[in-house]
N, CA, C and O atoms as a GROMACS GRO file, in nm:
protein
  580
    1CYS      N    1  -5.616  -0.601  -2.383
    1CYS     CA    2  -5.524  -0.489  -2.391
    1CYS      C    3  -5.466  -0.461  -2.251
    1CYS      O    4  -5.531  -0.487  -2.150
    2SER      N    5  -5.346  -0.408  -2.247
    2SER     CA    6  -5.283  -0.378  -2.120
    2SER      C    7  -5.313  -0.235  -2.074
    2SER      O    8  -5.258  -0.189  -1.975
    3CYS      N    9  -5.398  -0.166  -2.145
    3CYS     CA   10  -5.433  -0.028  -2.110
    3CYS      C   11  -5.508  -0.027  -1.977
    3CYS      O   12  -5.616  -0.086  -1.967
    4PRO      N   13  -5.453   0.040  -1.873
    4PRO     CA   14  -5.518   0.037  -1.742
    4PRO      C   15  -5.652   0.110  -1.739
    4PRO      O   16  -5.738   0.077  -1.657
    5CYS      N   17  -5.670   0.206  -1.826
    5CYS     CA   18  -5.797   0.279  -1.822
    5CYS      C   19  -5.904   0.210  -1.906
    5CYS      O   20  -6.022   0.247  -1.898
    6ARG      N   21  -5.866   0.113  -1.987
    6ARG     CA   22  -5.958   0.035  -2.071
    6ARG      C   23  -6.054   0.123  -2.150
    6ARG      O   24  -6.171   0.089  -2.167
    7CYS      N   25  -6.003   0.236  -2.197
    7CYS     CA   26  -6.089   0.331  -2.268
    7CYS      C   27  -6.129   0.278  -2.406
    7CYS      O   28  -6.233   0.318  -2.459
    8TYR      N   29  -6.049   0.189  -2.465
    8TYR     CA   30  -6.084   0.138  -2.598
    8TYR      C   31  -6.209   0.051  -2.593
    8TYR      O   32  -6.275   0.032  -2.696
    9GLN      N   33  -6.242  -0.002  -2.475
    9GLN     CA   34  -6.357  -0.089  -2.465
    9GLN      C   35  -6.488  -0.014  -2.479
    9GLN      O   36  -6.592  -0.073  -2.507
   10ARG      N   37  -6.482   0.117  -2.458
   10ARG     CA   38  -6.603   0.196  -2.484
   10ARG      C   39  -6.628   0.197  -2.633
   10ARG      O   40  -6.535   0.222  -2.710
   11ARG      N   41  -6.746   0.170  -2.674
   11ARG     CA   42  -6.779   0.154  -2.815
   11ARG      C   43  -6.769   0.284  -2.895
   11ARG      O   44  -6.762   0.279  -3.017
   12SER      N   45  -6.767   0.400  -2.829
   12SER     CA   46  -6.765   0.527  -2.902
   12SER      C   47  -6.626   0.560  -2.956
   12SER      O   48  -6.616   0.645  -3.045
   13LEU      N   49  -6.519   0.497  -2.905
   13LEU     CA   50  -6.383   0.524  -2.951
   13LEU      C   51  -6.325   0.402  -3.020
   13LEU      O   52  -6.347   0.289  -2.978
   14SER      N   53  -6.250   0.428  -3.128
   14SER     CA   54  -6.180   0.317  -3.192
   14SER      C   55  -6.057   0.282  -3.109
   14SER      O   56  -6.017   0.359  -3.021
   15ARG      N   57  -5.999   0.168  -3.135
   15ARG     CA   58  -5.881   0.125  -3.061
   15ARG      C   59  -5.764   0.223  -3.084
   15ARG      O   60  -5.690   0.252  -2.991
   16GLU      N   61  -5.749   0.273  -3.207
   16GLU     CA   62  -5.642   0.368  -3.238
   16GLU      C   63  -5.662   0.499  -3.162
   16GLU      O   64  -5.566   0.556  -3.110
   17GLN      N   65  -5.785   0.547  -3.154
   17GLN     CA   66  -5.814   0.671  -3.083
   17GLN      C   67  -5.786   0.655  -2.933
   17GLN      O   68  -5.727   0.743  -2.871
   18SER      N   69  -5.826   0.543  -2.878
   18SER     CA   70  -5.805   0.524  -2.735
   18SER      C   71  -5.657   0.506  -2.704
   18SER      O   72  -5.610   0.551  -2.599
   19THR      N   73  -5.582   0.440  -2.793
   19THR     CA   74  -5.438   0.427  -2.773
   19THR      C   75  -5.371   0.564  -2.775
   19THR      O   76  -5.283   0.592  -2.693
   20TYR      N   77  -5.413   0.648  -2.869
   20TYR     CA   78  -5.358   0.783  -2.878
   20TYR      C   79  -5.388   0.862  -2.751
   20TYR      O   80  -5.300   0.931  -2.700
   21ILE      N   81  -5.508   0.853  -2.700
   21ILE     CA   82  -5.547   0.922  -2.577
   21ILE      C   83  -5.467   0.868  -2.459
   21ILE      O   84  -5.421   0.944  -2.374
   22TYR      N   85  -5.450   0.736  -2.455
   22TYR     CA   86  -5.372   0.675  -2.347
   22TYR      C   87  -5.228   0.726  -2.347
   22TYR      O   88  -5.173   0.759  -2.242
   23ILE      N   89  -5.166   0.732  -2.466
   23ILE     CA   90  -5.028   0.781  -2.477
   23ILE      C   91  -5.020   0.926  -2.433
   23ILE      O   92  -4.927   0.962  -2.361
   24LEU      N   93  -5.113   1.010  -2.474
   24LEU     CA   94  -5.114   1.150  -2.434
   24LEU      C   95  -5.129   1.164  -2.282
   24LEU      O   96  -5.062   1.247  -2.221
   25ASN      N   97  -5.214   1.083  -2.223
   25ASN     CA   98  -5.231   1.087  -2.078
   25ASN      C   99  -5.102   1.046  -2.007
   25ASN      O  100  -5.065   1.106  -1.906
   26ARG      N  101  -5.036   0.944  -2.058
   26ARG     CA  102  -4.909   0.900  -1.997
   26ARG      C  103  -4.802   1.007  -2.008
   26ARG      O  104  -4.726   1.030  -1.913
   27MET      N  105  -4.796   1.074  -2.125
   27MET     CA  106  -4.696   1.179  -2.145
   27MET      C  107  -4.721   1.297  -2.052
   27MET      O  108  -4.626   1.351  -1.994
   28SER      N  109  -4.844   1.335  -2.035
   28SER     CA  110  -4.872   1.451  -1.951
   28SER      C  111  -4.852   1.419  -1.803
   28SER      O  112  -4.814   1.507  -1.726
   29SER      N  113  -4.875   1.295  -1.763
   29SER     CA  114  -4.856   1.261  -1.622
   29SER      C  115  -4.710   1.238  -1.587
   29SER      O  116  -4.670   1.259  -1.472
   30SER      N  117  -4.627   1.195  -1.684
   30SER     CA  118  -4.485   1.170  -1.654
   30SER      C  119  -4.398   1.290  -1.681
   30SER      O  120  -4.279   1.287  -1.650
   31GLY      N  121  -4.452   1.397  -1.738
   31GLY     CA  122  -4.373   1.516  -1.765
   31GLY      C  123  -4.302   1.510  -1.898
   31GLY      O  124  -4.219   1.596  -1.926
   32ALA      N  125  -4.332   1.411  -1.982
   32ALA     CA  126  -4.266   1.402  -2.111
   32ALA      C  127  -4.327   1.500  -2.210
   32ALA      O  128  -4.436   1.552  -2.188
   33GLY      N  129  -4.256   1.523  -2.317
   33GLY     CA  130  -4.304   1.616  -2.419
   33GLY      C  131  -4.278   1.759  -2.379
   33GLY      O  132  -4.282   1.792  -2.260
   34ARG      N  133  -4.252   1.842  -2.472
   34ARG     CA  134  -4.225   1.986  -2.450
   34ARG      C  135  -4.122   2.010  -2.343
   34ARG      O  136  -4.142   2.095  -2.255
   35GLY      N  137  -4.012   1.937  -2.348
   35GLY     CA  138  -3.903   1.962  -2.255
   35GLY      C  139  -3.927   1.911  -2.114
   35GLY      O  140  -3.863   1.957  -2.020
   36GLY      N  141  -4.017   1.817  -2.099
   36GLY     CA  142  -4.049   1.769  -1.965
   36GLY      C  143  -3.956   1.663  -1.912
   36GLY      O  144  -3.974   1.616  -1.800
   37GLY      N  145  -3.856   1.623  -1.989
   37GLY     CA  146  -3.759   1.526  -1.939
   37GLY      C  147  -3.798   1.382  -1.967
   37GLY      O  148  -3.753   1.292  -1.896
   38GLY      N  149  -3.882   1.357  -2.068
   38GLY     CA  150  -3.922   1.221  -2.096
   38GLY      C  151  -3.840   1.156  -2.205
   38GLY      O  152  -3.880   1.051  -2.254
   39GLY      N  153  -3.730   1.213  -2.245
   39GLY     CA  154  -3.647   1.160  -2.353
   39GLY      C  155  -3.560   1.047  -2.306
   39GLY      O  156  -3.604   0.962  -2.229
   40ARG      N  157  -3.437   1.045  -2.354
   40ARG     CA  158  -3.343   0.939  -2.318
   40ARG      C  159  -3.320   0.932  -2.169
   40ARG      O  160  -3.303   1.034  -2.103
   41GLY      N  161  -3.319   0.814  -2.118
   41GLY     CA  162  -3.289   0.795  -1.977
   41GLY      C  163  -3.389   0.860  -1.885
   41GLY      O  164  -3.362   0.876  -1.766
   42GLY      N  165  -3.503   0.900  -1.938
   42GLY     CA  166  -3.601   0.970  -1.856
   42GLY      C  167  -3.681   0.874  -1.773
   42GLY      O  168  -3.794   0.840  -1.808
   43GLY      N  169  -3.626   0.831  -1.663
   43GLY     CA  170  -3.698   0.741  -1.577
   43GLY      C  171  -3.808   0.818  -1.509
   43GLY      O  172  -3.758   0.897  -1.429
   44GLY      N  173  -3.920   0.822  -1.510
   44GLY     CA  174  -4.033   0.898  -1.465
   44GLY      C  175  -4.004   1.002  -1.356
   44GLY      O  176  -3.893   1.009  -1.305
   45GLY      N  177  -4.100   1.077  -1.324
   45GLY     CA  178  -4.084   1.179  -1.221
   45GLY      C  179  -4.032   1.310  -1.277
   45GLY      O  180  -3.995   1.320  -1.394
   46LYS      N  181  -4.030   1.409  -1.191
   46LYS     CA  182  -3.985   1.541  -1.232
   46LYS      C  183  -3.833   1.544  -1.239
   46LYS      O  184  -3.764   1.489  -1.154
   47LYS      N  185  -3.783   1.610  -1.343
   47LYS     CA  186  -3.640   1.623  -1.361
   47LYS      C  187  -3.585   1.720  -1.258
   47LYS      O  188  -3.633   1.833  -1.248
   48GLU      N  189  -3.484   1.677  -1.182
   48GLU     CA  190  -3.426   1.762  -1.080
   48GLU      C  191  -3.311   1.844  -1.139
   48GLU      O  192  -3.241   1.798  -1.229
   49SER      N  193  -3.294   1.963  -1.088
   49SER     CA  194  -3.187   2.050  -1.134
   49SER      C  195  -3.053   2.001  -1.079
   49SER      O  196  -3.045   1.952  -0.967
   50ILE      N  197  -2.950   2.015  -1.160
   50ILE     CA  198  -2.816   1.977  -1.117
   50ILE      C  199  -2.764   2.079  -1.015
   50ILE      O  200  -2.696   2.043  -0.920
   51LEU      N  201  -2.799   2.206  -1.038
   51LEU     CA  202  -2.754   2.312  -0.948
   51LEU      C  203  -2.832   2.309  -0.818
   51LEU      O  204  -2.954   2.292  -0.818
   52GLU      N  205  -2.764   2.325  -0.710
   52GLU     CA  206  -2.829   2.335  -0.580
   52GLU      C  207  -2.818   2.479  -0.532
   52GLU      O  208  -2.745   2.508  -0.437
   53LEU      N  209  -2.890   2.568  -0.598
   53LEU     CA  210  -2.881   2.709  -0.566
   53LEU      C  211  -2.954   2.744  -0.437
   53LEU      O  212  -2.929   2.850  -0.379
   54ALA      N  213  -3.043   2.659  -0.391
   54ALA     CA  214  -3.119   2.689  -0.269
   54ALA      C  215  -3.028   2.709  -0.149
   54ALA      O  216  -3.057   2.792  -0.063
   55LYS      N  217  -2.918   2.634  -0.144
   55LYS     CA  218  -2.829   2.649  -0.029
   55LYS      C  219  -2.740   2.773  -0.040
   55LYS      O  220  -2.671   2.808   0.056
   56LEU      N  221  -2.741   2.840  -0.156
   56LEU     CA  222  -2.661   2.961  -0.174
   56LEU      C  223  -2.741   3.090  -0.157
   56LEU      O  224  -2.685   3.199  -0.163
   57VAL      N  225  -2.873   3.078  -0.136
   57VAL     CA  226  -2.956   3.197  -0.121
   57VAL      C  227  -2.911   3.274   0.003
   57VAL      O  228  -2.884   3.216   0.108
   58ASP      N  229  -2.904   3.406  -0.010
   58ASP     CA  230  -2.860   3.500   0.093
   58ASP      C  231  -2.711   3.487   0.125
   58ASP      O  232  -2.666   3.539   0.227
   59GLN      N  233  -2.635   3.420   0.040
   59GLN     CA  234  -2.490   3.413   0.055
   59GLN      C  235  -2.426   3.491  -0.059
   59GLN      O  236  -2.488   3.515  -0.163
   60ILE      N  237  -2.301   3.531  -0.038
   60ILE     CA  238  -2.226   3.599  -0.143
   60ILE      C  239  -2.179   3.495  -0.245
   60ILE      O  240  -2.114   3.397  -0.209
   61VAL      N  241  -2.212   3.518  -0.372
   61VAL     CA  242  -2.173   3.427  -0.480
   61VAL      C  243  -2.096   3.504  -0.586
   61VAL      O  244  -2.107   3.626  -0.597
   62ARG      N  245  -2.019   3.431  -0.662
   62ARG     CA  246  -1.949   3.487  -0.777
   62ARG      C  247  -2.008   3.423  -0.901
   62ARG      O  248  -2.021   3.301  -0.908
   63VAL      N  249  -2.045   3.506  -0.999
   63VAL     CA  250  -2.109   3.458  -1.121
   63VAL      C  251  -2.022   3.496  -1.239
   63VAL      O  252  -1.983   3.612  -1.254
   64LYS      N  253  -1.992   3.398  -1.324
   64LYS     CA  254  -1.921   3.424  -1.448
   64LYS      C  255  -2.020   3.409  -1.562
   64LYS      O  256  -2.094   3.311  -1.569
   65CYS      N  257  -2.019   3.507  -1.651
   65CYS     CA  258  -2.112   3.508  -1.764
   65CYS      C  259  -2.039   3.470  -1.893
   65CYS      O  260  -1.916   3.469  -1.898
   66LEU      N  261  -2.118   3.439  -1.996
   66LEU     CA  262  -2.061   3.392  -2.121
   66LEU      C  263  -1.970   3.494  -2.189
   66LEU      O  264  -1.871   3.454  -2.250
   67GLY      N  265  -1.998   3.621  -2.180
   67GLY     CA  266  -1.916   3.722  -2.245
   67GLY      C  267  -1.787   3.751  -2.172
   67GLY      O  268  -1.708   3.834  -2.218
   68GLY      N  269  -1.762   3.686  -2.059
   68GLY     CA  270  -1.642   3.707  -1.982
   68GLY      C  271  -1.663   3.797  -1.862
   68GLY      O  272  -1.571   3.816  -1.782
   69ARG      N  273  -1.781   3.853  -1.847
   69ARG     CA  274  -1.811   3.941  -1.733
   69ARG      C  275  -1.819   3.859  -1.605
   69ARG      O  276  -1.874   3.749  -1.604
   70GLU      N  277  -1.764   3.913  -1.497
   70GLU     CA  278  -1.769   3.847  -1.367
   70GLU      C  279  -1.835   3.939  -1.267
   70GLU      O  280  -1.805   4.059  -1.261
   71LEU      N  281  -1.926   3.883  -1.188
   71LEU     CA  282  -2.004   3.959  -1.091
   71LEU      C  283  -1.997   3.892  -0.955
   71LEU      O  284  -1.978   3.770  -0.945
   72ARG      N  285  -2.012   3.973  -0.851
   72ARG     CA  286  -2.017   3.921  -0.715
   72ARG      C  287  -2.130   3.993  -0.643
   72ARG      O  288  -2.143   4.115  -0.653
   73GLY      N  289  -2.211   3.917  -0.569
   73GLY     CA  290  -2.319   3.976  -0.493
   73GLY      C  291  -2.393   3.872  -0.411
   73GLY      O  292  -2.363   3.753  -0.417
   74ALA      N  293  -2.490   3.920  -0.333
   74ALA     CA  294  -2.570   3.830  -0.250
   74ALA      C  295  -2.684   3.773  -0.334
   74ALA      O  296  -2.764   3.847  -0.391
   75LEU      N  297  -2.689   3.641  -0.342
   75LEU     CA  298  -2.794   3.575  -0.420
   75LEU      C  299  -2.927   3.588  -0.346
   75LEU      O  300  -2.942   3.535  -0.236
   76ARG      N  301  -3.021   3.657  -0.405
   76ARG     CA  302  -3.153   3.678  -0.343
   76ARG      C  303  -3.260   3.588  -0.401
   76ARG      O  304  -3.361   3.562  -0.336
   77GLY      N  305  -3.240   3.540  -0.523
   77GLY     CA  306  -3.341   3.453  -0.582
   77GLY      C  307  -3.293   3.395  -0.714
   77GLY      O  308  -3.195   3.441  -0.772
   78TYR      N  309  -3.365   3.293  -0.760
   78TYR     CA  310  -3.334   3.226  -0.886
   78TYR      C  311  -3.459   3.153  -0.931
   78TYR      O  312  -3.555   3.141  -0.855
   79ASP      N  313  -3.458   3.104  -1.054
   79ASP     CA  314  -3.568   3.021  -1.102
   79ASP      C  315  -3.513   2.901  -1.178
   79ASP      O  316  -3.391   2.881  -1.182
   80GLU      N  317  -3.602   2.820  -1.237
   80GLU     CA  318  -3.558   2.697  -1.303
   80GLU      C  319  -3.476   2.724  -1.429
   80GLU      O  320  -3.408   2.634  -1.478
   81LEU      N  321  -3.481   2.846  -1.483
   81LEU     CA  322  -3.401   2.882  -1.600
   81LEU      C  323  -3.266   2.942  -1.560
   81LEU      O  324  -3.192   2.988  -1.646
   82VAL      N  325  -3.235   2.941  -1.432
   82VAL     CA  326  -3.113   2.994  -1.372
   82VAL      C  327  -3.104   3.146  -1.391
   82VAL      O  328  -2.994   3.201  -1.393
   83ASN      N  329  -3.217   3.213  -1.405
   83ASN     CA  330  -3.218   3.358  -1.395
   83ASN      C  331  -3.185   3.389  -1.249
   83ASN      O  332  -3.245   3.331  -1.159
   84LEU      N  333  -3.092   3.480  -1.227
   84LEU     CA  334  -3.045   3.508  -1.091
   84LEU      C  335  -3.076   3.652  -1.052
   84LEU      O  336  -3.074   3.741  -1.136
   85VAL      N  337  -3.103   3.673  -0.925
   85VAL     CA  338  -3.118   3.807  -0.869
   85VAL      C  339  -3.006   3.824  -0.768
   85VAL      O  340  -2.998   3.751  -0.669
   86LEU      N  341  -2.917   3.923  -0.794
   86LEU     CA  342  -2.806   3.952  -0.704
   86LEU      C  343  -2.826   4.090  -0.644
   86LEU      O  344  -2.858   4.185  -0.715
   87ASP      N  345  -2.806   4.101  -0.513
   87ASP     CA  346  -2.817   4.228  -0.443
   87ASP      C  347  -2.676   4.275  -0.406
   87ASP      O  348  -2.586   4.193  -0.387
   88ASP      N  349  -2.657   4.405  -0.397
   88ASP     CA  350  -2.526   4.464  -0.367
   88ASP      C  351  -2.421   4.409  -0.463
   88ASP      O  352  -2.311   4.371  -0.422
   89CYS      N  353  -2.456   4.406  -0.590
   89CYS     CA  354  -2.372   4.343  -0.691
   89CYS      C  355  -2.257   4.435  -0.732
   89CYS      O  356  -2.272   4.557  -0.742
   90GLU      N  357  -2.142   4.372  -0.755
   90GLU     CA  358  -2.024   4.441  -0.806
   90GLU      C  359  -1.976   4.369  -0.930
   90GLU      O  360  -1.978   4.246  -0.937
   91GLU      N  361  -1.932   4.446  -1.030
   91GLU     CA  362  -1.874   4.388  -1.151
   91GLU      C  363  -1.724   4.404  -1.144
   91GLU      O  364  -1.674   4.512  -1.112
   92PHE      N  365  -1.651   4.298  -1.176
   92PHE     CA  366  -1.506   4.305  -1.180
   92PHE      C  367  -1.465   4.365  -1.314
   92PHE      O  368  -1.508   4.319  -1.420
   93ILE      N  369  -1.381   4.469  -1.309
   93ILE     CA  370  -1.337   4.538  -1.429
   93ILE      C  371  -1.226   4.458  -1.496
   93ILE      O  372  -1.138   4.405  -1.428
   94ARG      N  373  -1.231   4.451  -1.629
   94ARG     CA  374  -1.127   4.381  -1.705
   94ARG      C  375  -1.007   4.472  -1.728
   94ARG      O  376  -1.018   4.594  -1.729
   95ASP      N  377  -0.894   4.409  -1.747
   95ASP     CA  378  -0.771   4.481  -1.777
   95ASP      C  379  -0.782   4.538  -1.919
   95ASP      O  380  -0.811   4.464  -2.013
   96PRO      N  381  -0.761   4.671  -1.937
   96PRO     CA  382  -0.774   4.730  -2.071
   96PRO      C  383  -0.670   4.676  -2.171
   96PRO      O  384  -0.697   4.673  -2.291
   97ASP      N  385  -0.554   4.634  -2.122
   97ASP     CA  386  -0.451   4.581  -2.211
   97ASP      C  387  -0.478   4.436  -2.251
   97ASP      O  388  -0.445   4.394  -2.362
   98ASP      N  389  -0.538   4.360  -2.160
   98ASP     CA  390  -0.568   4.218  -2.184
   98ASP      C  391  -0.713   4.191  -2.146
   98ASP      O  392  -0.742   4.169  -2.029
   99PRO      N  393  -0.806   4.191  -2.244
   99PRO     CA  394  -0.948   4.173  -2.212
   99PRO      C  395  -0.981   4.039  -2.146
   99PRO      O  396  -1.087   4.025  -2.085
  100GLU      N  397  -0.893   3.940  -2.158
  100GLU     CA  398  -0.915   3.810  -2.096
  100GLU      C  399  -0.893   3.815  -1.945
  100GLU      O  400  -0.951   3.734  -1.871
  101ARG      N  401  -0.812   3.908  -1.898
  101ARG     CA  402  -0.775   3.916  -1.757
  101ARG      C  403  -0.871   4.007  -1.681
  101ARG      O  404  -0.903   4.117  -1.726
  102VAL      N  405  -0.916   3.959  -1.565
  102VAL     CA  406  -1.004   4.036  -1.480
  102VAL      C  407  -0.921   4.093  -1.365
  102VAL      O  408  -0.844   4.020  -1.302
  103THR      N  409  -0.935   4.221  -1.338
  103THR     CA  410  -0.859   4.284  -1.229
  103THR      C  411  -0.938   4.275  -1.099
  103THR      O  412  -1.052   4.230  -1.098
  104SER      N  413  -0.876   4.318  -0.990
  104SER     CA  414  -0.946   4.318  -0.862
  104SER      C  415  -1.029   4.446  -0.845
  104SER      O  416  -1.100   4.461  -0.746
  105GLU      N  417  -1.020   4.538  -0.941
  105GLU     CA  418  -1.097   4.662  -0.938
  105GLU      C  419  -1.243   4.631  -0.970
  105GLU      O  420  -1.272   4.554  -1.061
  106THR      N  421  -1.335   4.693  -0.895
  106THR     CA  422  -1.478   4.666  -0.915
  106THR      C  423  -1.556   4.796  -0.931
  106THR      O  424  -1.508   4.904  -0.898
  107ARG      N  425  -1.677   4.780  -0.983
  107ARG     CA  426  -1.771   4.893  -0.985
  107ARG      C  427  -1.904   4.843  -0.932
  107ARG      O  428  -1.946   4.731  -0.961
  108LYS      N  429  -1.972   4.926  -0.854
  108LYS     CA  430  -2.099   4.891  -0.790
  108LYS      C  431  -2.211   4.894  -0.892
  108LYS      O  432  -2.222   4.988  -0.971
  109LEU      N  433  -2.295   4.791  -0.890
  109LEU     CA  434  -2.412   4.785  -0.976
  109LEU      C  435  -2.542   4.787  -0.896
  109LEU      O  436  -2.645   4.831  -0.948
  110GLY      N  437  -2.540   4.742  -0.772
  110GLY     CA  438  -2.661   4.738  -0.690
  110GLY      C  439  -2.739   4.610  -0.713
  110GLY      O  440  -2.682   4.501  -0.716
  111LEU      N  441  -2.871   4.623  -0.728
  111LEU     CA  442  -2.959   4.507  -0.749
  111LEU      C  443  -2.966   4.476  -0.898
  111LEU      O  444  -3.002   4.562  -0.978
  112VAL      N  445  -2.932   4.352  -0.936
  112VAL     CA  446  -2.931   4.314  -1.078
  112VAL      C  447  -3.004   4.182  -1.097
  112VAL      O  448  -3.015   4.099  -1.006
  113VAL      N  449  -3.054   4.165  -1.219
  113VAL     CA  450  -3.112   4.037  -1.263
  113VAL      C  451  -3.025   3.988  -1.377
  113VAL      O  452  -3.005   4.059  -1.476
  114ILE      N  453  -2.973   3.868  -1.364
  114ILE     CA  454  -2.888   3.810  -1.467
  114ILE      C  455  -2.969   3.703  -1.539
  114ILE      O  456  -3.022   3.610  -1.476
  115ARG      N  457  -2.978   3.717  -1.667
  115ARG     CA  458  -3.054   3.620  -1.746
  115ARG      C  459  -2.980   3.486  -1.748
  115ARG      O  460  -2.859   3.481  -1.766
  116GLY      N  461  -3.054   3.379  -1.730
  116GLY     CA  462  -2.995   3.246  -1.717
  116GLY      C  463  -2.918   3.199  -1.838
  116GLY      O  464  -2.825   3.119  -1.824
  117THR      N  465  -2.953   3.247  -1.958
  117THR     CA  466  -2.882   3.204  -2.077
  117THR      C  467  -2.738   3.256  -2.079
  117THR      O  468  -2.654   3.203  -2.152
  118GLN      N  469  -2.709   3.360  -2.001
  118GLN     CA  470  -2.575   3.419  -1.997
  118GLN      C  471  -2.488   3.361  -1.886
  118GLN      O  472  -2.367   3.384  -1.885
  119VAL      N  473  -2.547   3.288  -1.793
  119VAL     CA  474  -2.472   3.236  -1.678
  119VAL      C  475  -2.393   3.112  -1.719
  119VAL      O  476  -2.449   3.017  -1.773
  120SER      N  477  -2.262   3.114  -1.691
  120SER     CA  478  -2.183   2.995  -1.717
  120SER      C  479  -2.131   2.931  -1.588
  120SER      O  480  -2.100   2.812  -1.587
  121LEU      N  481  -2.120   3.010  -1.478
  121LEU     CA  482  -2.070   2.955  -1.354
  121LEU      C  483  -2.128   3.033  -1.236
  121LEU      O  484  -2.134   3.156  -1.239
  122VAL      N  485  -2.169   2.960  -1.134
  122VAL     CA  486  -2.214   3.020  -1.007
  122VAL      C  487  -2.138   2.948  -0.897
  122VAL      O  488  -2.146   2.825  -0.885
  123SER      N  489  -2.065   3.024  -0.815
  123SER     CA  490  -1.990   2.960  -0.707
  123SER      C  491  -1.997   3.047  -0.582
  123SER      O  492  -2.007   3.169  -0.591
  124PRO      N  493  -1.993   2.984  -0.466
  124PRO     CA  494  -1.991   3.063  -0.343
  124PRO      C  495  -1.859   3.137  -0.331
  124PRO      O  496  -1.754   3.084  -0.368
  125GLU      N  497  -1.863   3.258  -0.280
  125GLU     CA  498  -1.740   3.338  -0.264
  125GLU      C  499  -1.654   3.282  -0.151
  125GLU      O  500  -1.532   3.276  -0.163
  126GLU      N  501  -1.718   3.240  -0.043
  126GLU     CA  502  -1.645   3.184   0.071
  126GLU      C  503  -1.613   3.037   0.043
  126GLU      O  504  -1.693   2.963  -0.013
  127GLY      N  505  -1.494   2.998   0.083
  127GLY     CA  506  -1.458   2.857   0.071
  127GLY      C  507  -1.401   2.819  -0.064
  127GLY      O  508  -1.385   2.700  -0.091
  128THR      N  509  -1.371   2.914  -0.150
  128THR     CA  510  -1.311   2.883  -0.278
  128THR      C  511  -1.176   2.951  -0.288
  128THR      O  512  -1.153   3.057  -0.229
  129GLU      N  513  -1.086   2.889  -0.363
  129GLU     CA  514  -0.956   2.949  -0.385
  129GLU      C  515  -0.915   2.926  -0.530
  129GLU      O  516  -0.952   2.827  -0.591
  130GLU      N  517  -0.838   3.019  -0.582
  130GLU     CA  518  -0.793   3.010  -0.720
  130GLU      C  519  -0.675   2.915  -0.729
  130GLU      O  520  -0.583   2.921  -0.646
  131ILE      N  521  -0.677   2.827  -0.830
  131ILE     CA  522  -0.567   2.735  -0.850
  131ILE      C  523  -0.509   2.758  -0.990
  131ILE      O  524  -0.573   2.820  -1.074
  132ALA      N  525  -0.389   2.708  -1.013
  132ALA     CA  526  -0.326   2.719  -1.145
  132ALA      C  527  -0.401   2.632  -1.245
  132ALA      O  528  -0.453   2.526  -1.209
  133ASN      N  529  -0.407   2.677  -1.368
  133ASN     CA  530  -0.475   2.603  -1.473
  133ASN      C  531  -0.390   2.483  -1.513
  133ASN      O  532  -0.279   2.501  -1.564
  134PRO      N  533  -0.438   2.360  -1.492
  134PRO     CA  534  -0.357   2.242  -1.524
  134PRO      C  535  -0.343   2.219  -1.674
  134PRO      O  536  -0.258   2.141  -1.717
  135PHE      N  537  -0.426   2.285  -1.756
  135PHE     CA  538  -0.423   2.263  -1.900
  135PHE      C  539  -0.323   2.353  -1.972
  135PHE      O  540  -0.294   2.332  -2.089
  136LEU      N  541  -0.269   2.454  -1.901
  136LEU     CA  542  -0.171   2.541  -1.963
  136LEU      C  543  -0.033   2.476  -1.970
  136LEU      O  544   0.048   2.512  -2.056
  137GLY      N  545  -0.006   2.383  -1.886
  137GLY     CA  546   0.121   2.311  -1.887
  137GLY      C  547   0.238   2.402  -1.860
  137GLY      O  548   0.238   2.474  -1.760
  138GLY      N  549   0.340   2.400  -1.946
  138GLY     CA  550   0.461   2.476  -1.926
  138GLY      C  551   0.454   2.618  -1.981
  138GLY      O  552   0.549   2.694  -1.962
  139GLU      N  553   0.346   2.657  -2.048
  139GLU     CA  554   0.335   2.790  -2.107
  139GLU      C  555   0.350   2.899  -2.002
  139GLU      O  556   0.420   2.997  -2.024
  140GLU      N  557   0.284   2.883  -1.888
  140GLU     CA  558   0.283   2.984  -1.783
  140GLU      C  559   0.420   2.999  -1.720
  140GLU      O  560   0.461   3.110  -1.685
  141GLU      N  561   0.493   2.888  -1.704
  141GLU     CA  562   0.626   2.891  -1.646
  141GLU      C  563   0.724   2.966  -1.736
  141GLU      O  564   0.811   3.038  -1.686
  142GLU      N  565   0.710   2.949  -1.868
  142GLU     CA  566   0.798   3.016  -1.963
  142GLU      C  567   0.776   3.167  -1.960
  142GLU      O  568   0.871   3.243  -1.973
  143GLU      N  569   0.651   3.210  -1.944
  143GLU     CA  570   0.618   3.352  -1.942
  143GLU      C  571   0.675   3.420  -1.819
  143GLU      O  572   0.714   3.536  -1.826
  144GLU      N  573   0.680   3.350  -1.705
  144GLU     CA  574   0.728   3.408  -1.580
  144GLU      C  575   0.878   3.432  -1.583
  144GLU      O  576   0.926   3.525  -1.517
  145GLU      N  577   0.955   3.352  -1.659
  145GLU     CA  578   1.101   3.363  -1.663
  145GLU      C  579   1.146   3.476  -1.746
  145GLU      O  580   1.266   3.499  -1.759
   0.00000   0.00000   0.00000
């Protein structure tokens, strides 16, 4: 057998039992099972987060949530579920006539915790600029005329 622990050779366990134990040991050591990243393309090791929030800690960030709410504040902490802690947080008020549009008017919220399931975008406030939406095409030009 290619089993490195050779547990099946012990007479007290059947070959099926030892194979099952071997598979369980492999799964627990590689992080597979229960969302550990052992599925498709899961080349061993711990799954790394795509977000690099560590470099944004103590910086001013802008957070967009799923319901359309936009927040700005100093990122004080986060976890693997992208739960965020923002200090000196401000919420951007939406236009009452057009709920899709966010105004520059804000209201102070202070220290907030944003649940990760609601976060859709986290970006640094410094070094970003708003650009025209390339998917709108000529619609925006017609409205301006």
